CSV table of C-alpha atoms and ligand atoms in Angstrom, one decimal:
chain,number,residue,atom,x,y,z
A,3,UNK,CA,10.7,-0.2,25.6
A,4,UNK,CA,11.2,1.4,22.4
A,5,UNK,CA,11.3,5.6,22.9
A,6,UNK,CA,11.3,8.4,21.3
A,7,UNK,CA,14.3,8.8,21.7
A,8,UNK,CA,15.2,6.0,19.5
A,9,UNK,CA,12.8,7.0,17.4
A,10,UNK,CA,14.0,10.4,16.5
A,11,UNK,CA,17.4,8.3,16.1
A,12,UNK,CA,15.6,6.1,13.5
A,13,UNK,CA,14.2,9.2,11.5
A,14,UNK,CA,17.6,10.6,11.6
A,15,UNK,CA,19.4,6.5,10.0
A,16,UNK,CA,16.2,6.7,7.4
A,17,UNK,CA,16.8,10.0,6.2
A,18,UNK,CA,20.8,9.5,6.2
A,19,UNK,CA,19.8,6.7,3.7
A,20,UNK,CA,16.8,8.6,1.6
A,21,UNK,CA,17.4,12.1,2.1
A,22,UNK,CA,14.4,13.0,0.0
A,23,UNK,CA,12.1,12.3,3.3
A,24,UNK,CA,13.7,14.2,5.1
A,25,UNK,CA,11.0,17.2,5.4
A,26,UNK,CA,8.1,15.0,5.2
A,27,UNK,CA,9.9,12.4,8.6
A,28,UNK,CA,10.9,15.8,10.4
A,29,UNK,CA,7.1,16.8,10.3
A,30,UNK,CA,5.7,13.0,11.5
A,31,UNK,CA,8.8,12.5,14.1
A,32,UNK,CA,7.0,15.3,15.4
A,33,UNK,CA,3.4,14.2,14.7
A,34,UNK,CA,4.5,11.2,16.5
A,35,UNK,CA,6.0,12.3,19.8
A,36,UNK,CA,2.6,14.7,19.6
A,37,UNK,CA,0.7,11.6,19.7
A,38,UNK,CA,2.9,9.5,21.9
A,39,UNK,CA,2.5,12.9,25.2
A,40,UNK,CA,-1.3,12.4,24.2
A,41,UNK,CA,-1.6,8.9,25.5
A,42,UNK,CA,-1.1,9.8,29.1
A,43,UNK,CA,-4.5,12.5,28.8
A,44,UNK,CA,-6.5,10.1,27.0
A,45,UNK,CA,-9.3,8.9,29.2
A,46,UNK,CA,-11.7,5.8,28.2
A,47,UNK,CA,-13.4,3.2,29.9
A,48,UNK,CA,-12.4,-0.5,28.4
A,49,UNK,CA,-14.8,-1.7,25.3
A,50,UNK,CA,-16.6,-4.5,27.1
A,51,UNK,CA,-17.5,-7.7,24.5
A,52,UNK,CA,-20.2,-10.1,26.3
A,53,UNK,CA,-18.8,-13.5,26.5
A,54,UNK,CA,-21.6,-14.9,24.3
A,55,UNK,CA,-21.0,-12.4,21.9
A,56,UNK,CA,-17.1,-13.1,22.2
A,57,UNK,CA,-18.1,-16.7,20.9
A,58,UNK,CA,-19.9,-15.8,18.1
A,59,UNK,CA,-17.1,-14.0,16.6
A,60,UNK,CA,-14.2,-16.2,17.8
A,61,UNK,CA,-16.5,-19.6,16.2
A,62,UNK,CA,-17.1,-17.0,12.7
A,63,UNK,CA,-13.7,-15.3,13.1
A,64,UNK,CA,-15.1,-12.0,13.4
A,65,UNK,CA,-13.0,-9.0,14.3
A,66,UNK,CA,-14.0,-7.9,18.1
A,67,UNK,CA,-15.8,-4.5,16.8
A,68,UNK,CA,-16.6,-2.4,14.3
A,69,UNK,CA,-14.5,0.8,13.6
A,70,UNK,CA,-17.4,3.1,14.9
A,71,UNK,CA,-17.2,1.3,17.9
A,72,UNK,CA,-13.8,2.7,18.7
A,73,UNK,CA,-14.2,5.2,21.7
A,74,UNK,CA,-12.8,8.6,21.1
A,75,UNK,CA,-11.0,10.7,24.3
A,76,UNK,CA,-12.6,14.2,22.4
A,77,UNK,CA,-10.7,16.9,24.6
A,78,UNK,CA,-7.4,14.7,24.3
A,79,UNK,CA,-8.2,14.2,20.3
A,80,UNK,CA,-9.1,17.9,19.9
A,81,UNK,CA,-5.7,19.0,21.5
A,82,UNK,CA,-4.1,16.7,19.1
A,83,UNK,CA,-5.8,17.8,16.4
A,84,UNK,CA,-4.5,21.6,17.1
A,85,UNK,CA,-0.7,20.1,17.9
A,86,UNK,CA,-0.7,18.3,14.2
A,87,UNK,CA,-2.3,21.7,13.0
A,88,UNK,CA,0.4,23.8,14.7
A,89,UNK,CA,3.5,21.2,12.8
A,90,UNK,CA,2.2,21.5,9.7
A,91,UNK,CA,2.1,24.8,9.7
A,92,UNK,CA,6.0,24.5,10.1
A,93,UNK,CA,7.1,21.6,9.1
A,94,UNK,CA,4.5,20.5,6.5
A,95,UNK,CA,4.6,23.4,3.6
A,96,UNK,CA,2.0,22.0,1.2
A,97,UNK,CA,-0.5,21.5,4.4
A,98,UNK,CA,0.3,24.6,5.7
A,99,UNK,CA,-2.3,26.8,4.7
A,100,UNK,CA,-5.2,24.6,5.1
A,101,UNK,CA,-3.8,23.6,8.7
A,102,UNK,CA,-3.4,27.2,9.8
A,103,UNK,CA,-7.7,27.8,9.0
A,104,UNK,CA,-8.4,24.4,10.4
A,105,UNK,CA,-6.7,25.3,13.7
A,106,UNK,CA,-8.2,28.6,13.6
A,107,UNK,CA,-11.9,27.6,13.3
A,108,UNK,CA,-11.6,25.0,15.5
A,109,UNK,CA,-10.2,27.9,18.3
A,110,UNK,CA,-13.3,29.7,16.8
A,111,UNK,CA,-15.7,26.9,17.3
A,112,UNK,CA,-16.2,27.0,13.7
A,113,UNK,CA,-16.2,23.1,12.9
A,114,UNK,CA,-17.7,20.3,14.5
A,115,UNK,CA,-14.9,18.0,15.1
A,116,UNK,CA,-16.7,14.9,16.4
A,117,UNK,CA,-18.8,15.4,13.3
A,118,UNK,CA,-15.5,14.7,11.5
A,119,UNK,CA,-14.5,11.8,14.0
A,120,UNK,CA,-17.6,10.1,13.2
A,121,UNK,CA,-17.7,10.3,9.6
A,122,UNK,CA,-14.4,9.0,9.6
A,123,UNK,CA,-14.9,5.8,12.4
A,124,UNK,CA,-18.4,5.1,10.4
A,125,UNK,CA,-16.8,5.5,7.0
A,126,UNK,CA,-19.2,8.4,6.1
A,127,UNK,CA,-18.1,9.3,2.7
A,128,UNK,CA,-21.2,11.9,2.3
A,129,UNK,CA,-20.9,13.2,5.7
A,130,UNK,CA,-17.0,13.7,4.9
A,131,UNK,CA,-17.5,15.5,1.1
A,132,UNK,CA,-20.3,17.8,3.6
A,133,UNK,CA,-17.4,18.8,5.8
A,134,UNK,CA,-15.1,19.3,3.3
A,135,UNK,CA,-17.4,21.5,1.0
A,136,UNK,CA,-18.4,23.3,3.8
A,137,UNK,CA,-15.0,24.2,4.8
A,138,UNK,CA,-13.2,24.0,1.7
A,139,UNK,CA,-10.8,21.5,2.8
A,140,UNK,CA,-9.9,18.3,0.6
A,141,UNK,CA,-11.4,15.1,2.1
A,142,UNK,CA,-7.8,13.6,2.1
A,143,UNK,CA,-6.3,16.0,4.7
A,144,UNK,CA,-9.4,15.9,6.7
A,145,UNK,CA,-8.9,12.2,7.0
A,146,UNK,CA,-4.8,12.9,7.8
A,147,UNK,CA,-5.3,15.6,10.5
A,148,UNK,CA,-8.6,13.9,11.7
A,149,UNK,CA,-6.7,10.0,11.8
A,150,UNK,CA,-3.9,11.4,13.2
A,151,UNK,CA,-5.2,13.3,16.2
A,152,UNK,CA,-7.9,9.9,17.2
A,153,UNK,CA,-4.8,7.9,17.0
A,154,UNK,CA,-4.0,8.3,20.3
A,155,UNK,CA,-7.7,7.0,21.7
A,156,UNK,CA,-8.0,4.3,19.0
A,157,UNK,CA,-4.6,2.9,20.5
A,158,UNK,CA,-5.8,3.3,23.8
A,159,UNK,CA,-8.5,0.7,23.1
A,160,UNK,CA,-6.7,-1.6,20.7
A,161,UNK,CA,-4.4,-2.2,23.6
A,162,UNK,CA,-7.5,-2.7,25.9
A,163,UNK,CA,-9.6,-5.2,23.4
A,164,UNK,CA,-6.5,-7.2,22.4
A,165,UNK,CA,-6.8,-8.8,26.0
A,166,UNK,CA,-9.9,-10.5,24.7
A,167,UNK,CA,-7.5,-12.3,21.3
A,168,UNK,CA,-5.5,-13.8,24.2
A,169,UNK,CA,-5.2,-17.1,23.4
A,170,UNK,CA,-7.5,-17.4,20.1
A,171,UNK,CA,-6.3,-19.5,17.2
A,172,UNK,CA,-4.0,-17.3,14.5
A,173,UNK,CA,-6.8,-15.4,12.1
A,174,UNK,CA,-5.7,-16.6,8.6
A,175,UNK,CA,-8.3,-14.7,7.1
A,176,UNK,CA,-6.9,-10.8,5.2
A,177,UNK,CA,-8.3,-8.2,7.9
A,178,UNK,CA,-7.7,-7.1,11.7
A,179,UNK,CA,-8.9,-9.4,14.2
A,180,UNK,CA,-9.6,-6.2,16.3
A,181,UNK,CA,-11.2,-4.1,13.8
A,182,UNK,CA,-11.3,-5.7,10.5
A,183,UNK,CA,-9.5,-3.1,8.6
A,184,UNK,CA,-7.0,-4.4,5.9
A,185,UNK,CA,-3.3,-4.2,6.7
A,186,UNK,CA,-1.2,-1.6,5.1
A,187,UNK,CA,2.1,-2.9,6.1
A,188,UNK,CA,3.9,-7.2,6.6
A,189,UNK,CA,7.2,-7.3,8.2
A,190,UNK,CA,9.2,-10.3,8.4
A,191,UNK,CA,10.9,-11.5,11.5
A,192,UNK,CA,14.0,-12.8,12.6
A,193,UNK,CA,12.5,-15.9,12.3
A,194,UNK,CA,11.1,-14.8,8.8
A,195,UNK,CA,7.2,-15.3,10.1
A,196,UNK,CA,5.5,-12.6,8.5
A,197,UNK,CA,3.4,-10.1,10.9
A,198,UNK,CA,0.7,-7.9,9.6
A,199,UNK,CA,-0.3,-4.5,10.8
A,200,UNK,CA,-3.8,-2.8,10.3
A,201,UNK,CA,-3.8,0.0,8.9
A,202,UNK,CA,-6.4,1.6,11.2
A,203,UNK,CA,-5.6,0.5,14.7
A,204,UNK,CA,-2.1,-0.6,14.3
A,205,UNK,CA,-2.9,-4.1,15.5
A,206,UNK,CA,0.0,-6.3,14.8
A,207,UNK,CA,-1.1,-10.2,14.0
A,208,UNK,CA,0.7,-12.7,12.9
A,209,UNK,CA,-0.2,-14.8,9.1
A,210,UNK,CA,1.0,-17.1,7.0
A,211,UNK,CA,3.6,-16.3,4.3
A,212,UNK,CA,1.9,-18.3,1.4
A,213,UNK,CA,-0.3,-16.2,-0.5
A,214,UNK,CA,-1.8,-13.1,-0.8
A,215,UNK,CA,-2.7,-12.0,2.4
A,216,UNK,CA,-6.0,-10.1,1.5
A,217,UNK,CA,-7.9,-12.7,-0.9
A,218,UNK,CA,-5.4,-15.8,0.2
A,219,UNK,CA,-5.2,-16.7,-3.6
A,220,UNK,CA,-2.1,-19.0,-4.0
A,221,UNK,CA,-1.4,-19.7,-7.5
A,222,UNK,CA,2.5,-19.4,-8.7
A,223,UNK,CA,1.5,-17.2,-11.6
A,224,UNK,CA,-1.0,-14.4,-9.9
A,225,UNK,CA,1.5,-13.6,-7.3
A,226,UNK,CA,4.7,-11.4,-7.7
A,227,UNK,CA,6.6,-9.2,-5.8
A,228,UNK,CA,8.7,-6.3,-7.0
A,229,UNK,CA,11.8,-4.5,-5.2
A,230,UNK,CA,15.1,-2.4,-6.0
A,231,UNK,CA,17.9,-3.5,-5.5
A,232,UNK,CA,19.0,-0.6,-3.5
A,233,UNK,CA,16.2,-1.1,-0.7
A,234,UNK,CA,17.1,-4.8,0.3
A,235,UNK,CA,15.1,-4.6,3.5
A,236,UNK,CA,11.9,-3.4,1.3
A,237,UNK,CA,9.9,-5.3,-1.2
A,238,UNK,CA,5.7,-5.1,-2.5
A,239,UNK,CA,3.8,-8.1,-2.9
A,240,UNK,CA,1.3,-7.7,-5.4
A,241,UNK,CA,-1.6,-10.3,-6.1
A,242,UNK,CA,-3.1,-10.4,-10.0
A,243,UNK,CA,-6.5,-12.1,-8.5
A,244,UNK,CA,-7.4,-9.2,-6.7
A,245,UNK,CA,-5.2,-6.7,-7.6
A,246,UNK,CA,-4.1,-5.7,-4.0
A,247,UNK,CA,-1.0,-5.3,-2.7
A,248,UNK,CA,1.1,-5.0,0.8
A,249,UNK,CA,4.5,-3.5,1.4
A,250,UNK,CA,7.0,-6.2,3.3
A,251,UNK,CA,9.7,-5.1,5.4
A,252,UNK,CA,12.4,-7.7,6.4
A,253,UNK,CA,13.6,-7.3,9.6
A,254,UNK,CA,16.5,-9.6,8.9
A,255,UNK,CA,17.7,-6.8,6.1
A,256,UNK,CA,17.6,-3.8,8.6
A,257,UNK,CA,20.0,-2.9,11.1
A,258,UNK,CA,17.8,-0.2,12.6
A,259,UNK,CA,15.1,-0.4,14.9
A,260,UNK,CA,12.0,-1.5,13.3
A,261,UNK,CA,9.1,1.6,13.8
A,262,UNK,CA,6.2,0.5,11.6
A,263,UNK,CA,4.8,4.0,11.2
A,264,UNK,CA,8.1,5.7,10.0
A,265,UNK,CA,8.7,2.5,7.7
A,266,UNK,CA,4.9,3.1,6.2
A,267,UNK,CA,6.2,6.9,5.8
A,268,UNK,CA,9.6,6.0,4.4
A,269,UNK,CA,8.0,3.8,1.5
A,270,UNK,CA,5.6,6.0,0.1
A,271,UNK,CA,7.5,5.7,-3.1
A,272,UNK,CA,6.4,2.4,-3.2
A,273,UNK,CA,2.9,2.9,-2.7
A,274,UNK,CA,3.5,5.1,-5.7
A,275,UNK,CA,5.0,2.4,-7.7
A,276,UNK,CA,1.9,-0.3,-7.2
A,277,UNK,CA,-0.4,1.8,-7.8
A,278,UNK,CA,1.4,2.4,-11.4
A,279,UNK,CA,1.0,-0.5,-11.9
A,280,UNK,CA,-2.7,-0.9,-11.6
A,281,UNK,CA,-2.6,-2.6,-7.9
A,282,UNK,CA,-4.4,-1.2,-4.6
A,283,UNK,CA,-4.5,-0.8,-1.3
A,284,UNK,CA,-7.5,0.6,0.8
A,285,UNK,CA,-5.5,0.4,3.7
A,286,UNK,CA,-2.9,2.7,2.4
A,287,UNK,CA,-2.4,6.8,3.4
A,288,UNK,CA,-4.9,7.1,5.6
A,289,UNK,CA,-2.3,7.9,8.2
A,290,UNK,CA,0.5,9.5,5.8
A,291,UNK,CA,0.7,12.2,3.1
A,292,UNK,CA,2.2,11.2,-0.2
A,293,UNK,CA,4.7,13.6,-2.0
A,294,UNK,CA,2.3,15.3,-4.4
A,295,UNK,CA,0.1,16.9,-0.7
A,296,UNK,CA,3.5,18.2,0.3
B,2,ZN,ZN1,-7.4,-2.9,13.4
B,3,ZN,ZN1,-5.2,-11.3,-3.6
């Protein structure tokens, strides 16, 4: 089992290599063991599918639930959500400030929390620009300090539902079989079969190579990929039918253990660099803060 031990070890290779993430990894190295001592709180019963139900979506290839249906752990999450407070405050300089009054209202009872966990499992976009106004807090570090701290109890049951993909047929279709969320992040194994990870549960499923993996589009000339030469290991694929694209990372190109969320955090540049050039990603920074927030 990977640890985070290794972990801090990886942080420490990555920012040998890129020493410009070096303050932005030392705050999520710590974000992450945060989240990793969380897991053993977190209390939830297992998201029961009825079997019938359980056909329907295998025959339609249907994710298993809906992101709302995720169960939240809210002591566990609310702990979290003052722990990623608390490393901002030191480690995170351009969250600081907002961090330090988010931790302090929520020690006041000043915010409602779940309020901000539910806007953010159901998508609520009004309900989110509420809680922002309201407390004067940009929607997009809401989302990070409110993602980061459920992380722990959406994990919890991602690990419990994937017991019911056991044996299904691959999902070739551009979403999370669990969820339905879009993937932020394809890594290539040793064998060079490309895995996808969601970019809300962290699901990891395996697809195809050929085409875009969001739209499936296939033609030679509307798909491209960019890289530089210095990142071997690192490469976007970008698709002109829908304009989406997905960050690769090739395992066989890295001698360092492979950590998905550090690698989404240590490519941020590259997000930067597709979306230059006019491509998207919905998936992308829910979880991470790009340079400009630091
Ligand atoms: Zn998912
Ligand atoms: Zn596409």
């Amino acid at each position: 089992m990977k640890t985070l031990e290794q972990l801090s070890q990886t942080a420490q290779t990555i920012t040998n290599l890129r020493p410009a993430y070096r303050e932005i990894l030392d705050f999520y190295k710590e974000v992450f063991r945060v989240q990793e001592e969380s897991l053993k709180d977190i209390q939830l019963p297992p998201i029961m599918i009825e079997p019938d139900l359980l056909k329907i979506k295998q025959k339609n290839e249907l994710p298993l639930i809906d992101p709302s249906e995720f169960l939240i752990d809210l002591a566990a999450a609310t702990r979290t959500f003052s722990d990623v407070c608390g490393l901002a405050q030191d480690l995170a300089p351009g969250l600081a400030a907002n961090a330090r009054f988010l931790q302090r209202s929520l020690s006041q009872a000043a915010f409602d929390l779940e309020a901000l966990f539910s806007a953010l499992l159901n998508s609520h976009e009004k309900s989110l620009q509420d809680i922002s106004q309201l407390l004067d807090v940009p929607v997009n570090e809401l989302s990070l300090f409110g993602h980061l701290s459920m992380a722990p109890s959406i994990g919890t049951c991602r690990e419990q539902l994937e017991i019911y993909l056991a044996g299904m047929p691959e999902l070739q279709k551009g979403y999370c079989p669990v969820c339905g969320n879009p993937p932020n992040l394809a890594s290539l194994d040793q064998d060079g079969r490309q895995h996808l990870h969601c970019s809300f549960c962290r699901h990891e499923w395996k697809s195809g190579r050929m085409g875009c993996v969001f739209c499936k589009n296939n033609e030679k000339d509307m798909q491209h990929y960019f890289f530089n030469e210095e990142e071997k290991e690192y490469r976007v694929k970008v698709c002109d039918h829908c304009r989406r694209f997905i960050k690769v990372v090739d395992l066989r190109q890295m001698d360092r253990e492979f950590f998905p969320n550090l690698e989404l955090i240590a490519t941020l540049h590259l997000d930067m660099q597709a979306r230059e050039k006019g491509y998207a990603n919905e998936g992308a920074g829910r979880n991470e803060v790009s340079h400009s927030s630091q």
